[in-house]
Short mmCIF file of N, CA and C in Angstrom, two decimals:
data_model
loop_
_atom_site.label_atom_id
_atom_site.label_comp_id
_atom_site.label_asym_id
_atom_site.label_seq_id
_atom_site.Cartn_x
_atom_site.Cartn_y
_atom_site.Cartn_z
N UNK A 1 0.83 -1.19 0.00
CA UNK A 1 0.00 0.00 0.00
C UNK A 1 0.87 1.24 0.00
N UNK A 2 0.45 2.66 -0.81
CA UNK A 2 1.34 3.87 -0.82
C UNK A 2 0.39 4.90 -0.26
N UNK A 3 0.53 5.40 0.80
CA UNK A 3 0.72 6.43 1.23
C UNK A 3 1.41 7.78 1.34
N UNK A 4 0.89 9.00 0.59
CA UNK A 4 1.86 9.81 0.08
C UNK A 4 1.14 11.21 0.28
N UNK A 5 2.22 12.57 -0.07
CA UNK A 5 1.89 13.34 -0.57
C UNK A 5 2.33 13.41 -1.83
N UNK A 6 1.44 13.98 -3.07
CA UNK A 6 2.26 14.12 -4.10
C UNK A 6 1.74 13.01 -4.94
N UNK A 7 2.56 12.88 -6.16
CA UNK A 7 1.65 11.60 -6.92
C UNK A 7 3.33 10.88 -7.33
N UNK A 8 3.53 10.25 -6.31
CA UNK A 8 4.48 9.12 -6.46
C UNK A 8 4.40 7.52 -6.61
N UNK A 9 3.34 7.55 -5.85
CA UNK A 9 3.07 5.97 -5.92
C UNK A 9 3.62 5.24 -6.99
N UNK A 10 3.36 5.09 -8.40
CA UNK A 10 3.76 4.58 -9.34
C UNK A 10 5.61 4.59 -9.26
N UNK A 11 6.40 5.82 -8.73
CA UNK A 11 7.76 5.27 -9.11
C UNK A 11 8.19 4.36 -8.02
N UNK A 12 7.19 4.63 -6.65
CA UNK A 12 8.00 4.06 -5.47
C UNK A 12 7.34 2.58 -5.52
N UNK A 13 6.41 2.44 -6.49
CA UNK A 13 6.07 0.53 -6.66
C UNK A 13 7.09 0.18 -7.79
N UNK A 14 7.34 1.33 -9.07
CA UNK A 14 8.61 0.67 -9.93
C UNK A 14 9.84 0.58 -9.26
N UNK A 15 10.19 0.94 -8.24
CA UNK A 15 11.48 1.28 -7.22
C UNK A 15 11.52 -0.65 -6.61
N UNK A 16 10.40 -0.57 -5.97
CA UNK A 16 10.04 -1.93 -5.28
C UNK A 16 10.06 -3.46 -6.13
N UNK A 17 9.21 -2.88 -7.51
CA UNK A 17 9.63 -3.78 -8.47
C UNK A 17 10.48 -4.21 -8.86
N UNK A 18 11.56 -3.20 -9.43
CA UNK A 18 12.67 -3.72 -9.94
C UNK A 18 13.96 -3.86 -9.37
N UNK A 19 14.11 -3.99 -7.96
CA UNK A 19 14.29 -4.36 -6.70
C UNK A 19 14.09 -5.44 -6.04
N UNK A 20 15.00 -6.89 -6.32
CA UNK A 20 13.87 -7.86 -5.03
C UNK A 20 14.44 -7.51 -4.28
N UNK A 21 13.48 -7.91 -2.91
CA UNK A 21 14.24 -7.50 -1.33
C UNK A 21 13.81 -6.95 -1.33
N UNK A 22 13.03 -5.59 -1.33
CA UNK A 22 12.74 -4.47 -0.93
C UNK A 22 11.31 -4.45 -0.22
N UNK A 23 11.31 -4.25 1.37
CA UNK A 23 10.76 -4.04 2.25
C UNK A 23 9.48 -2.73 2.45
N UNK A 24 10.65 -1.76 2.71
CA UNK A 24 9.56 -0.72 2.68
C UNK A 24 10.22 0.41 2.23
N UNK A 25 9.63 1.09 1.36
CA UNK A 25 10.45 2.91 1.04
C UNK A 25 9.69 3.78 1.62
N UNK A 26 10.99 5.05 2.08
CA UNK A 26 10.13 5.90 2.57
C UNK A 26 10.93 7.48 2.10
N UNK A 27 9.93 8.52 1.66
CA UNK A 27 10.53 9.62 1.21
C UNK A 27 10.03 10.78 2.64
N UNK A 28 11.35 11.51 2.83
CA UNK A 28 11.17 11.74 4.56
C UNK A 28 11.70 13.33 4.13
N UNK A 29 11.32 14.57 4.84
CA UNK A 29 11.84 15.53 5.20
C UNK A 29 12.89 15.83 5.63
N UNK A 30 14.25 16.57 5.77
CA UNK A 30 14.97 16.65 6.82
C UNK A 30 14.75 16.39 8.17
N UNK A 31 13.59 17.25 8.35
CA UNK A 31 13.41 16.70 9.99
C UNK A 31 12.69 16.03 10.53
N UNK A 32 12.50 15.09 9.49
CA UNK A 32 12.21 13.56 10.18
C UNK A 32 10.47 13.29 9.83
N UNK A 33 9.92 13.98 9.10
CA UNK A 33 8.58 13.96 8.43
C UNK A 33 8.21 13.07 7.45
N UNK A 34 7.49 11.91 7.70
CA UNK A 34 6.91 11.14 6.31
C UNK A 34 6.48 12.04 5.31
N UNK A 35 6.64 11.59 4.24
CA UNK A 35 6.11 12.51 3.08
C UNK A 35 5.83 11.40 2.19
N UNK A 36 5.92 10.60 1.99
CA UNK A 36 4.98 9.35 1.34
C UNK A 36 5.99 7.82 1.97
N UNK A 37 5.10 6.94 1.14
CA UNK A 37 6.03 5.97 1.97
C UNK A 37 5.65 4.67 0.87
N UNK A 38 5.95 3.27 0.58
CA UNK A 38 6.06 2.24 0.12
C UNK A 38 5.99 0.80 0.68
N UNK A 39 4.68 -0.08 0.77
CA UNK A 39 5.18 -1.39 1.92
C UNK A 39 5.46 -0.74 2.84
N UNK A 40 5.44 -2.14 4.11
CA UNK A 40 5.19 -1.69 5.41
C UNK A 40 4.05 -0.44 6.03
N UNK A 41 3.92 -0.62 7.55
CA UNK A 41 2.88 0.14 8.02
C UNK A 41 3.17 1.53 8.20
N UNK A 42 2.26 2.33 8.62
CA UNK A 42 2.34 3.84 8.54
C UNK A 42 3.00 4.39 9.76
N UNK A 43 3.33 3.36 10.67
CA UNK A 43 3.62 3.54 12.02
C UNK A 43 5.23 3.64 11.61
N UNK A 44 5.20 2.11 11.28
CA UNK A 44 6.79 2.14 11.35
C UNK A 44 7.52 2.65 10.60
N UNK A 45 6.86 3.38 9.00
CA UNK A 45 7.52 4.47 8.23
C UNK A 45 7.77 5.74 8.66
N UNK A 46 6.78 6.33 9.71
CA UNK A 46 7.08 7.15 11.01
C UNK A 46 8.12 7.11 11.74
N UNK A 47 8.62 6.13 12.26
CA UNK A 47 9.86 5.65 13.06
C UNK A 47 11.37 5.83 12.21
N UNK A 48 11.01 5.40 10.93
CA UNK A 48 11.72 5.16 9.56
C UNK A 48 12.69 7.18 9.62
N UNK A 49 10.99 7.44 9.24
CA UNK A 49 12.09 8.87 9.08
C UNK A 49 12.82 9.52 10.25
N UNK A 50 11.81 9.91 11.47
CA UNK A 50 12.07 10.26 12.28
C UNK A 50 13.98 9.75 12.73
N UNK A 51 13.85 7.94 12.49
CA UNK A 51 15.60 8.09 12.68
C UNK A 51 16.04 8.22 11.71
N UNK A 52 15.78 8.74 10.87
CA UNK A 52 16.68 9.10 9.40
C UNK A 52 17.16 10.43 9.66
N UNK A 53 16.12 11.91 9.64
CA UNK A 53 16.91 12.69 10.32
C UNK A 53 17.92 12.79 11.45
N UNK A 54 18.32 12.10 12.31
CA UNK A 54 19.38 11.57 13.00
C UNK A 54 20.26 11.06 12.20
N UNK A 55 19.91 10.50 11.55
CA UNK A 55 20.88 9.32 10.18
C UNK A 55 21.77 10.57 9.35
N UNK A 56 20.62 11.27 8.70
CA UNK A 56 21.32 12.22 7.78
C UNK A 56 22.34 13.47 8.28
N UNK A 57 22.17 14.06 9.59
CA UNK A 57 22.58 14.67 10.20
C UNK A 57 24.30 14.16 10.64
N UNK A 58 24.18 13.30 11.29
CA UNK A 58 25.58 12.53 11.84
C UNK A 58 26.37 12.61 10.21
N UNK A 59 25.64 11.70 9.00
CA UNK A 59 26.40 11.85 7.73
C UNK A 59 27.02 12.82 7.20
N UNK A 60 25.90 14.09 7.51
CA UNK A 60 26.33 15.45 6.99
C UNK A 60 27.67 15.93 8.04
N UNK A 61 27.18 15.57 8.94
CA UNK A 61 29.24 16.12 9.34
C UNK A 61 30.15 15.26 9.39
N UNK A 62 29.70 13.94 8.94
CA UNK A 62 30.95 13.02 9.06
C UNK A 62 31.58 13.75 7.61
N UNK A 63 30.90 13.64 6.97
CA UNK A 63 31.23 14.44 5.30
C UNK A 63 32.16 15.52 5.47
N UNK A 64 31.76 16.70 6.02
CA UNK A 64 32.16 17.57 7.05
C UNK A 64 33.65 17.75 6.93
N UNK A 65 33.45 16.64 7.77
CA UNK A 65 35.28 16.74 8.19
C UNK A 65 35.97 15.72 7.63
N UNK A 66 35.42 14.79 6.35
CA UNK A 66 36.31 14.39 5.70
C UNK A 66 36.81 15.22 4.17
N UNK A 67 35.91 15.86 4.10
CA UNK A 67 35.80 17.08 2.61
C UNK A 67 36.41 18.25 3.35
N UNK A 68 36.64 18.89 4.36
CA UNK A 68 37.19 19.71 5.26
C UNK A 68 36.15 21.32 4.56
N UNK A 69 35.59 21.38 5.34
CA UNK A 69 35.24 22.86 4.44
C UNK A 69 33.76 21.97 3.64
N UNK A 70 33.28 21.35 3.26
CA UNK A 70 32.57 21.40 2.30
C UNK A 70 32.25 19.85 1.99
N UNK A 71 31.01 19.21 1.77
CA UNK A 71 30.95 18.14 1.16
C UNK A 71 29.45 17.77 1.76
N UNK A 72 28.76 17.32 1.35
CA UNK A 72 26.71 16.72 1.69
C UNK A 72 26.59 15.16 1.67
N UNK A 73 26.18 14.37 2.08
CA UNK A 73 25.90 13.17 2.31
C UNK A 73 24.88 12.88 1.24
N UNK A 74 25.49 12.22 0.30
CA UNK A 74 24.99 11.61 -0.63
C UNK A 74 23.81 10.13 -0.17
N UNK A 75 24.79 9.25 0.19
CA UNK A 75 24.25 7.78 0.77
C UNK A 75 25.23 7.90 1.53
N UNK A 76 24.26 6.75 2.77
CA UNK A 76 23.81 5.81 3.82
C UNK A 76 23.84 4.39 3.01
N UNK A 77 24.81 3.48 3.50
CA UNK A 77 24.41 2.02 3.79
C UNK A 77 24.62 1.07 4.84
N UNK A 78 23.59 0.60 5.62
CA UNK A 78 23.84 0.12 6.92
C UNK A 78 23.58 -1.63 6.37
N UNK A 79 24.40 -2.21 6.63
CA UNK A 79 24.46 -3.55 6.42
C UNK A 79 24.27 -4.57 7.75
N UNK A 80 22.70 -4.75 8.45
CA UNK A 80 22.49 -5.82 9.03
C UNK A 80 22.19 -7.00 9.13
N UNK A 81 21.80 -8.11 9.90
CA UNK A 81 22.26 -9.39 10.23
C UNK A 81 21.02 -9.55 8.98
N UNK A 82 19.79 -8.82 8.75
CA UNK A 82 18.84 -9.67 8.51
C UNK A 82 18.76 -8.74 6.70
N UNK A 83 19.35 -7.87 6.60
CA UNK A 83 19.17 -6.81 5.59
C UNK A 83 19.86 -6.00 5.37
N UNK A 84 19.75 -4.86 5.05
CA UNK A 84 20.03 -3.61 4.00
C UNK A 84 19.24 -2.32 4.78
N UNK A 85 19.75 -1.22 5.09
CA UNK A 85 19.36 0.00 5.00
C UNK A 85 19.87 0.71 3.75
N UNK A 86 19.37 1.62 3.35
CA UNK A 86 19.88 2.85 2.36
C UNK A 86 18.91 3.48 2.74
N UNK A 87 20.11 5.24 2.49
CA UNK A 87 19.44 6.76 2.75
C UNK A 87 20.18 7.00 1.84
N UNK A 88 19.47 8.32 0.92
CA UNK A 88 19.90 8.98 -0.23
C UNK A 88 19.38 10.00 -0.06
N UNK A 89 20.08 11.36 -0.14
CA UNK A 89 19.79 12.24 -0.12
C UNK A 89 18.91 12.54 -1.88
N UNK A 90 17.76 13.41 -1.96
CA UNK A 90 16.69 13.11 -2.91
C UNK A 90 16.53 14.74 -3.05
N UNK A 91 17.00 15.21 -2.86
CA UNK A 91 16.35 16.79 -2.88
C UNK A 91 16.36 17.94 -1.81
N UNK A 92 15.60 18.73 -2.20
CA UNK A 92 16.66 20.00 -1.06
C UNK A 92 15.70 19.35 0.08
N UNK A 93 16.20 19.23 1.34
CA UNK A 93 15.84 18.88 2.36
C UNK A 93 14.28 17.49 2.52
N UNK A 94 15.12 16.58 1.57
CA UNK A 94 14.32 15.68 1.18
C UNK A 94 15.31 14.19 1.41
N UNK A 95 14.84 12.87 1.54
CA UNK A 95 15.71 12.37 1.58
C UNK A 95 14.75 10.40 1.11
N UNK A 96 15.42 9.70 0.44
CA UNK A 96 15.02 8.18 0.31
C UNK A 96 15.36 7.69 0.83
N UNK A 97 14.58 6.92 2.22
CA UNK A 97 15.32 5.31 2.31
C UNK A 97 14.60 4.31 2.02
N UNK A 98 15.57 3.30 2.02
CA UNK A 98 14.67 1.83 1.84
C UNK A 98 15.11 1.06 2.68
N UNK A 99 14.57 -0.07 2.99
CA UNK A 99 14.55 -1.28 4.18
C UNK A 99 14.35 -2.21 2.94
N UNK A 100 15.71 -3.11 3.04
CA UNK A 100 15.69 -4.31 2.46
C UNK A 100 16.35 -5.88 2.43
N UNK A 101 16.10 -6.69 2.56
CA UNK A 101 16.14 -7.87 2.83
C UNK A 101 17.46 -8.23 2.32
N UNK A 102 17.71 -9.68 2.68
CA UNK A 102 19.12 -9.91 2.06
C UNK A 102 19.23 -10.34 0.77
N UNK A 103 17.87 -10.56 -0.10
CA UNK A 103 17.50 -10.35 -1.31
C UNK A 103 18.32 -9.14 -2.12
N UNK A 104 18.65 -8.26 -1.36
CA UNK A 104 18.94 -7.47 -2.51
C UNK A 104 20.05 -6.83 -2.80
N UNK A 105 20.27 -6.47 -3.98
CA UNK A 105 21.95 -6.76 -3.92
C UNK A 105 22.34 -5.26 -4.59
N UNK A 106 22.95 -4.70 -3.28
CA UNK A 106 23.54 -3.28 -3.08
C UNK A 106 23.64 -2.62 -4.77
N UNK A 107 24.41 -2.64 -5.01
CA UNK A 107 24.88 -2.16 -6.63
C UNK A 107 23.59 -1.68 -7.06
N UNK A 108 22.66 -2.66 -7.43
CA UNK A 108 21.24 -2.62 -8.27
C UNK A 108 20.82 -1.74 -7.13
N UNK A 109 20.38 -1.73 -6.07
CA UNK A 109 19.27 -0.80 -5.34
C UNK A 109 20.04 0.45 -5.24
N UNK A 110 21.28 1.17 -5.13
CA UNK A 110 21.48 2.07 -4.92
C UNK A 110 21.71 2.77 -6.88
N UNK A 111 22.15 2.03 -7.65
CA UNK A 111 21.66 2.14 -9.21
C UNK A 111 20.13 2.73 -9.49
N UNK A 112 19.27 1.92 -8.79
CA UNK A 112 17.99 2.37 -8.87
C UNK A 112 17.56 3.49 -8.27
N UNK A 113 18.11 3.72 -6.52
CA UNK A 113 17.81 4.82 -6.22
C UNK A 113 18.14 5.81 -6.90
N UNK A 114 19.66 5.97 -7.57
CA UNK A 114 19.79 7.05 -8.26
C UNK A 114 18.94 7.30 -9.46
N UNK A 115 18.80 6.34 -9.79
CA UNK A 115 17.66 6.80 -11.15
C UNK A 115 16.46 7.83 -10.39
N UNK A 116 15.62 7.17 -9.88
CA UNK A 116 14.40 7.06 -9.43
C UNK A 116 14.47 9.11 -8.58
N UNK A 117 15.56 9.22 -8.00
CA UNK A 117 15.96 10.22 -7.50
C UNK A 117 16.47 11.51 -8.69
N UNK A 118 17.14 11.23 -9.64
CA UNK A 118 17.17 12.19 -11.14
C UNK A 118 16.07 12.00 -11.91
N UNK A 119 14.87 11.16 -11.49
CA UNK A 119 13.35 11.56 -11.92
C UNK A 119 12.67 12.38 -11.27
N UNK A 120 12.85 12.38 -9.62
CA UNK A 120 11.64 13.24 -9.26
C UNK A 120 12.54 13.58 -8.02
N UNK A 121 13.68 13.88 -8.15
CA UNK A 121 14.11 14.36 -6.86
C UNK A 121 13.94 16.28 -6.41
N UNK A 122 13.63 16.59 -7.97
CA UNK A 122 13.08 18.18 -8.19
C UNK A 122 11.73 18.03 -7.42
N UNK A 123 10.94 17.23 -7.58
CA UNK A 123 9.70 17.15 -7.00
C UNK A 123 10.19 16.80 -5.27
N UNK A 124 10.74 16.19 -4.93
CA UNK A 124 11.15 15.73 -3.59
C UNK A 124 11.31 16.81 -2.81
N UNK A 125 11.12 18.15 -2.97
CA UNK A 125 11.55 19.31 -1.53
C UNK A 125 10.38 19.40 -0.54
N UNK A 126 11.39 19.88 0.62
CA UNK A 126 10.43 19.50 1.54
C UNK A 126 10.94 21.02 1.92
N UNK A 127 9.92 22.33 2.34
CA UNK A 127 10.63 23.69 2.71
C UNK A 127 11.08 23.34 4.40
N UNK A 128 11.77 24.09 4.42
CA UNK A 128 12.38 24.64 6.19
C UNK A 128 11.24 24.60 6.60
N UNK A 129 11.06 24.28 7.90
CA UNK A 129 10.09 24.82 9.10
C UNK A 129 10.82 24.93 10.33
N UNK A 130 9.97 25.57 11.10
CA UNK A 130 10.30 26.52 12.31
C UNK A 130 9.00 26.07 12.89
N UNK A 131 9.26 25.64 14.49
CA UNK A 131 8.00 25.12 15.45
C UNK A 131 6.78 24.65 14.40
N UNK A 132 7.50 23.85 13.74
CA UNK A 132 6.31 22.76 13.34
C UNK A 132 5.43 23.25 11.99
N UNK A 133 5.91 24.82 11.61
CA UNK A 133 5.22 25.68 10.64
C UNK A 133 6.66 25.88 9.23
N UNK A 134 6.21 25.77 8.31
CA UNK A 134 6.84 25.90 7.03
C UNK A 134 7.33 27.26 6.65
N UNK A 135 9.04 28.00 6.87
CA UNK A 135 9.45 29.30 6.86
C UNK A 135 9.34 29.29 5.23
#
């Protein structure tokens, strides 16, 4: 099931498709806001972003201070016992991850994210907000 803002559904089921392994996608705000989502429940795509902004944050300064001066966190890949994380940065303060099984084999899903992300990652912004309101 897709849950979204926006009219994504169709790339984030071709994302899933041509993908085995793939669990659940979720397209998240900087600060940690669902903004549509792919498979899995609405709860735990909630949880999804919410630690993603944490995720993307730590990346952005590990970047930081290996670019010295300058550099943005492209991807995230967390490799656990049972699966696959990926985070991709998708747009100005926008970001993809996916949850995926041991089905799936790194190269191809982060291949795909980039596609899928130079299709609609112009569409992917999410504006700044301030106490919960959009500056």
């Amino acid at each position: 099931m897709i849950q979204q803002i926006g009219n994504f559904d169709w790339m984030l089921k071709d994302l899933a498709d041509g993908v085995p392994g793939i669990e659940q996608i979720v397209v998240l705000s900087a600060d940690g806001l669902r903004i549509a989502r792919y498979g899995g429940d609405p709860d735990a795509a909630d949880r999804v972003a919410a630690a993603c902004a944490g995720l993307q944050s730590l990346a952005g300064a590990v970047a930081g201070e290996i670019r010295r001066g300058g550099g943005a966190m492209r991807m995230v890949i967390i490799e656990i016992d049972t699966g696959y994380f990926y985070l991709m940065s998708a747009g100005a303060n926008a970001y993809l991850a996916v949850l995926a099984n041991l089905a799936a084999e790194p190269g191809l899903m982060s291949n795909r994210m980039r596609d899928l992300v130079a299709r609609i990652g112009a569409h992917l912004t999410s504006p700044p907000r301030r106490n919960g309101q959009t500056v």
